[in-house]
Amino acid sequence: MKKIFLLLIASATIFSCSKPAETSSDDANIATFKENAKIVKTLFDGYSNADFSQYETLVADSAKFVPPYINADTISKADNLKGLQMLRSLQAKITYSDVQFLPTVDSLTYKPDGNVRVFAKWTSEGKNGAHLFNNYFAVFQFNSAHKLVYAAEYQDIKGAVDALSAPKK
C-alpha cells in the first residue's frame, strides 16, 4: 500500500510540473517567425554576395531602420539600402557565422509574435586589406505579407567603417 501511495504522489508531482500545451496561435506565430527568419537569411545572403536584387521585394516601402551608430535617427528604406551598398563596396569578402534566429515576444504576454531577433558574427576582408570581426544583434519586424517594416541593428559600425576606409595596408 505504501508503494502505491508513493507512486501516486510521484506521478502527481511529475504531471503537475509538466509544461502547459502551447495554443494554436503560438504555433501559428512560430510558423510566421520561421518564414520571417528565412527572409532575414535571404537579406543576409544578398548582402554577403553583394546582391541587393531581392531587397526591393522583401522590404516594405514604408520600412523604418535604426542604423547601428550613436545618435542615429530612423532612416528610410532607400537610405538604408544606400548605406548597405556603401559599406559593402568597401568589402572584398564578407561572411556571417554562429547565426541564431530567435523569435521576438509580445511585451504583455511574453509569447512569440512572429518577428525575428538575430545574433551573428560577421567576418570581412576590406578592399584595403583590413580584416574585421564584428558581433551583431538585430530586431526585425514584419507585416502580415512577410515584408520587413522595421529593423534595429546593433554592432560596432563606426569601427568597421574606420577600418574599411583606412589607407590600404
Short mmCIF file of C-alpha atoms in Angstrom, two decimals:
data_model
loop_
_atom_site.label_atom_id
_atom_site.label_comp_id
_atom_site.label_asym_id
_atom_site.label_seq_id
_atom_site.Cartn_x
_atom_site.Cartn_y
_atom_site.Cartn_z
CA MET A 1 0.00 0.00 0.00
CA LYS A 2 2.87 2.38 0.83
CA LYS A 3 4.41 1.76 -2.60
CA ILE A 4 1.15 2.55 -4.38
CA PHE A 5 0.71 5.72 -2.33
CA LEU A 6 4.30 6.85 -3.09
CA LEU A 7 3.80 6.04 -6.77
CA LEU A 8 0.62 8.19 -6.86
CA ILE A 9 2.41 11.11 -5.17
CA ALA A 10 5.37 10.83 -7.56
CA SER A 11 3.02 10.68 -10.57
CA ALA A 12 1.06 13.70 -9.35
CA THR A 13 4.30 15.64 -8.87
CA ILE A 14 5.53 14.81 -12.37
CA PHE A 15 2.25 15.74 -14.04
CA SER A 16 1.87 18.96 -12.08
CA CYS A 17 5.34 20.11 -13.22
CA SER A 18 4.81 19.39 -16.90
CA LYS A 19 4.81 22.25 -19.38
CA PRO A 20 1.38 23.54 -20.41
CA ALA A 21 0.44 22.92 -24.01
CA GLU A 22 1.01 25.78 -26.43
CA THR A 23 -2.01 27.25 -28.11
CA SER A 24 -2.59 27.14 -31.82
CA SER A 25 -1.91 30.90 -32.02
CA ASP A 26 1.54 30.24 -30.51
CA ASP A 27 2.11 27.57 -33.17
CA ALA A 28 0.99 29.99 -35.90
CA ASN A 29 3.32 32.69 -34.58
CA ILE A 30 6.24 30.26 -34.53
CA ALA A 31 5.45 29.31 -38.14
CA THR A 32 5.34 33.04 -39.01
CA PHE A 33 8.68 33.55 -37.21
CA LYS A 34 10.24 30.73 -39.26
CA GLU A 35 9.03 32.29 -42.52
CA ASN A 36 10.31 35.71 -41.47
CA ALA A 37 13.67 34.24 -40.38
CA LYS A 38 14.06 32.87 -43.94
CA ILE A 39 13.59 36.43 -45.25
CA VAL A 40 16.29 37.77 -42.92
CA LYS A 41 18.62 34.98 -44.08
CA THR A 42 17.90 35.89 -47.71
CA LEU A 43 18.77 39.54 -46.95
CA PHE A 44 21.98 38.45 -45.17
CA ASP A 45 22.94 36.23 -48.13
CA GLY A 46 22.25 39.09 -50.53
CA TYR A 47 24.49 41.43 -48.54
CA SER A 48 27.25 38.79 -48.31
CA ASN A 49 27.12 38.26 -52.08
CA ALA A 50 26.76 41.98 -52.91
CA ASP A 51 23.41 41.14 -54.50
CA PHE A 52 20.68 43.56 -53.46
CA SER A 53 18.17 42.40 -56.10
CA GLN A 54 15.72 40.93 -53.56
CA TYR A 55 15.88 43.90 -51.18
CA GLU A 56 13.15 45.76 -53.06
CA THR A 57 10.63 42.92 -52.86
CA LEU A 58 11.39 41.81 -49.28
CA VAL A 59 11.31 45.26 -47.65
CA ALA A 60 8.13 47.34 -47.42
CA ASP A 61 8.30 50.83 -48.96
CA SER A 62 7.34 52.35 -45.59
CA ALA A 63 10.05 50.42 -43.68
CA LYS A 64 11.99 52.25 -40.98
CA PHE A 65 15.52 51.38 -39.89
CA VAL A 66 17.52 52.28 -36.81
CA PRO A 67 21.12 52.08 -38.03
CA PRO A 68 23.88 50.86 -35.73
CA TYR A 69 25.53 54.12 -34.79
CA ILE A 70 25.23 56.55 -31.90
CA ASN A 71 22.52 59.23 -32.10
CA ALA A 72 21.08 57.64 -35.22
CA ASP A 73 17.72 58.86 -36.41
CA THR A 74 15.36 56.41 -38.05
CA ILE A 75 16.08 56.19 -41.76
CA SER A 76 14.04 55.14 -44.79
CA LYS A 77 14.24 52.05 -46.98
CA ALA A 78 16.14 53.97 -49.67
CA ASP A 79 18.66 55.47 -47.24
CA ASN A 80 19.23 52.08 -45.61
CA LEU A 81 19.91 50.50 -48.99
CA LYS A 82 22.40 53.27 -49.86
CA GLY A 83 24.20 52.69 -46.56
CA LEU A 84 24.35 48.93 -47.09
CA GLN A 85 25.67 49.36 -50.63
CA MET A 86 28.30 51.88 -49.49
CA LEU A 87 29.51 49.61 -46.69
CA ARG A 88 29.53 46.55 -48.94
CA SER A 89 31.51 48.45 -51.59
CA LEU A 90 34.39 48.73 -49.09
CA GLN A 91 34.49 44.97 -48.56
CA ALA A 92 36.13 42.37 -50.79
CA LYS A 93 34.59 39.42 -48.96
CA ILE A 94 32.14 39.02 -46.10
CA THR A 95 30.63 36.06 -44.33
CA TYR A 96 28.43 35.55 -41.32
CA SER A 97 28.51 32.67 -38.84
CA ASP A 98 27.16 31.50 -35.49
CA VAL A 99 23.74 32.79 -36.52
CA GLN A 100 20.91 32.42 -34.06
CA PHE A 101 17.44 33.31 -35.29
CA LEU A 102 15.16 33.72 -32.28
CA PRO A 103 11.50 34.73 -32.06
CA THR A 104 10.61 38.05 -30.52
CA VAL A 105 7.85 38.06 -27.93
CA ASP A 106 4.86 40.24 -27.19
CA SER A 107 5.70 42.56 -24.29
CA LEU A 108 2.43 41.81 -22.47
CA THR A 109 2.04 38.06 -22.90
CA TYR A 110 5.69 37.09 -23.46
CA LYS A 111 4.52 34.78 -26.23
CA PRO A 112 6.02 34.65 -29.74
CA ASP A 113 4.73 37.38 -32.05
CA GLY A 114 6.20 36.19 -35.37
CA ASN A 115 9.06 38.67 -35.59
CA VAL A 116 12.80 37.90 -35.51
CA ARG A 117 15.83 38.60 -33.32
CA VAL A 118 19.25 37.71 -34.70
CA PHE A 119 22.64 37.19 -33.14
CA ALA A 120 25.52 36.65 -35.58
CA LYS A 121 29.23 37.15 -36.18
CA TRP A 122 30.26 38.98 -39.34
CA THR A 123 33.78 38.48 -40.69
CA SER A 124 35.04 40.53 -43.59
CA GLU A 125 38.08 41.45 -45.58
CA GLY A 126 38.24 45.05 -46.71
CA LYS A 127 39.41 46.05 -50.15
CA ASN A 128 42.14 47.91 -48.28
CA GLY A 129 43.37 44.69 -46.60
CA ALA A 130 41.61 45.21 -43.27
CA HIS A 131 40.26 42.12 -41.51
CA LEU A 132 37.16 42.61 -39.39
CA PHE A 133 35.27 40.52 -36.90
CA ASN A 134 32.03 42.10 -35.71
CA ASN A 135 29.41 40.82 -33.26
CA TYR A 136 25.91 41.69 -34.43
CA PHE A 137 22.44 41.83 -32.92
CA ALA A 138 19.24 42.99 -34.61
CA VAL A 139 15.48 43.00 -34.24
CA PHE A 140 13.34 42.69 -37.37
CA GLN A 141 9.59 43.28 -37.56
CA PHE A 142 7.37 42.21 -40.44
CA ASN A 143 3.87 42.90 -41.70
CA SER A 144 1.31 40.21 -42.50
CA ALA A 145 2.63 40.00 -46.07
CA HIS A 146 6.08 38.99 -44.69
CA LYS A 147 7.68 42.25 -45.73
CA LEU A 148 10.22 43.86 -43.44
CA VAL A 149 8.75 47.02 -41.87
CA TYR A 150 11.22 47.82 -39.07
CA ALA A 151 14.78 46.91 -38.16
CA ALA A 152 17.08 48.00 -35.35
CA GLU A 153 20.69 46.85 -35.63
CA TYR A 154 23.48 46.85 -33.07
CA GLN A 155 27.17 46.40 -33.90
CA ASP A 156 30.40 48.43 -34.00
CA ILE A 157 29.69 50.08 -37.33
CA LYS A 158 31.98 53.07 -36.72
CA GLY A 159 34.92 50.76 -36.06
CA ALA A 160 34.06 48.80 -39.19
CA VAL A 161 33.81 51.90 -41.41
CA ASP A 162 37.03 53.35 -39.95
CA ALA A 163 38.92 50.11 -40.59
CA LEU A 164 37.46 49.61 -44.07
CA SER A 165 38.11 53.18 -45.19
CA ALA A 166 41.67 53.42 -43.79
CA PRO A 167 44.56 53.66 -46.24
CA LYS A 168 45.42 50.39 -47.96
CA LYS A 169 47.72 48.09 -45.99
#
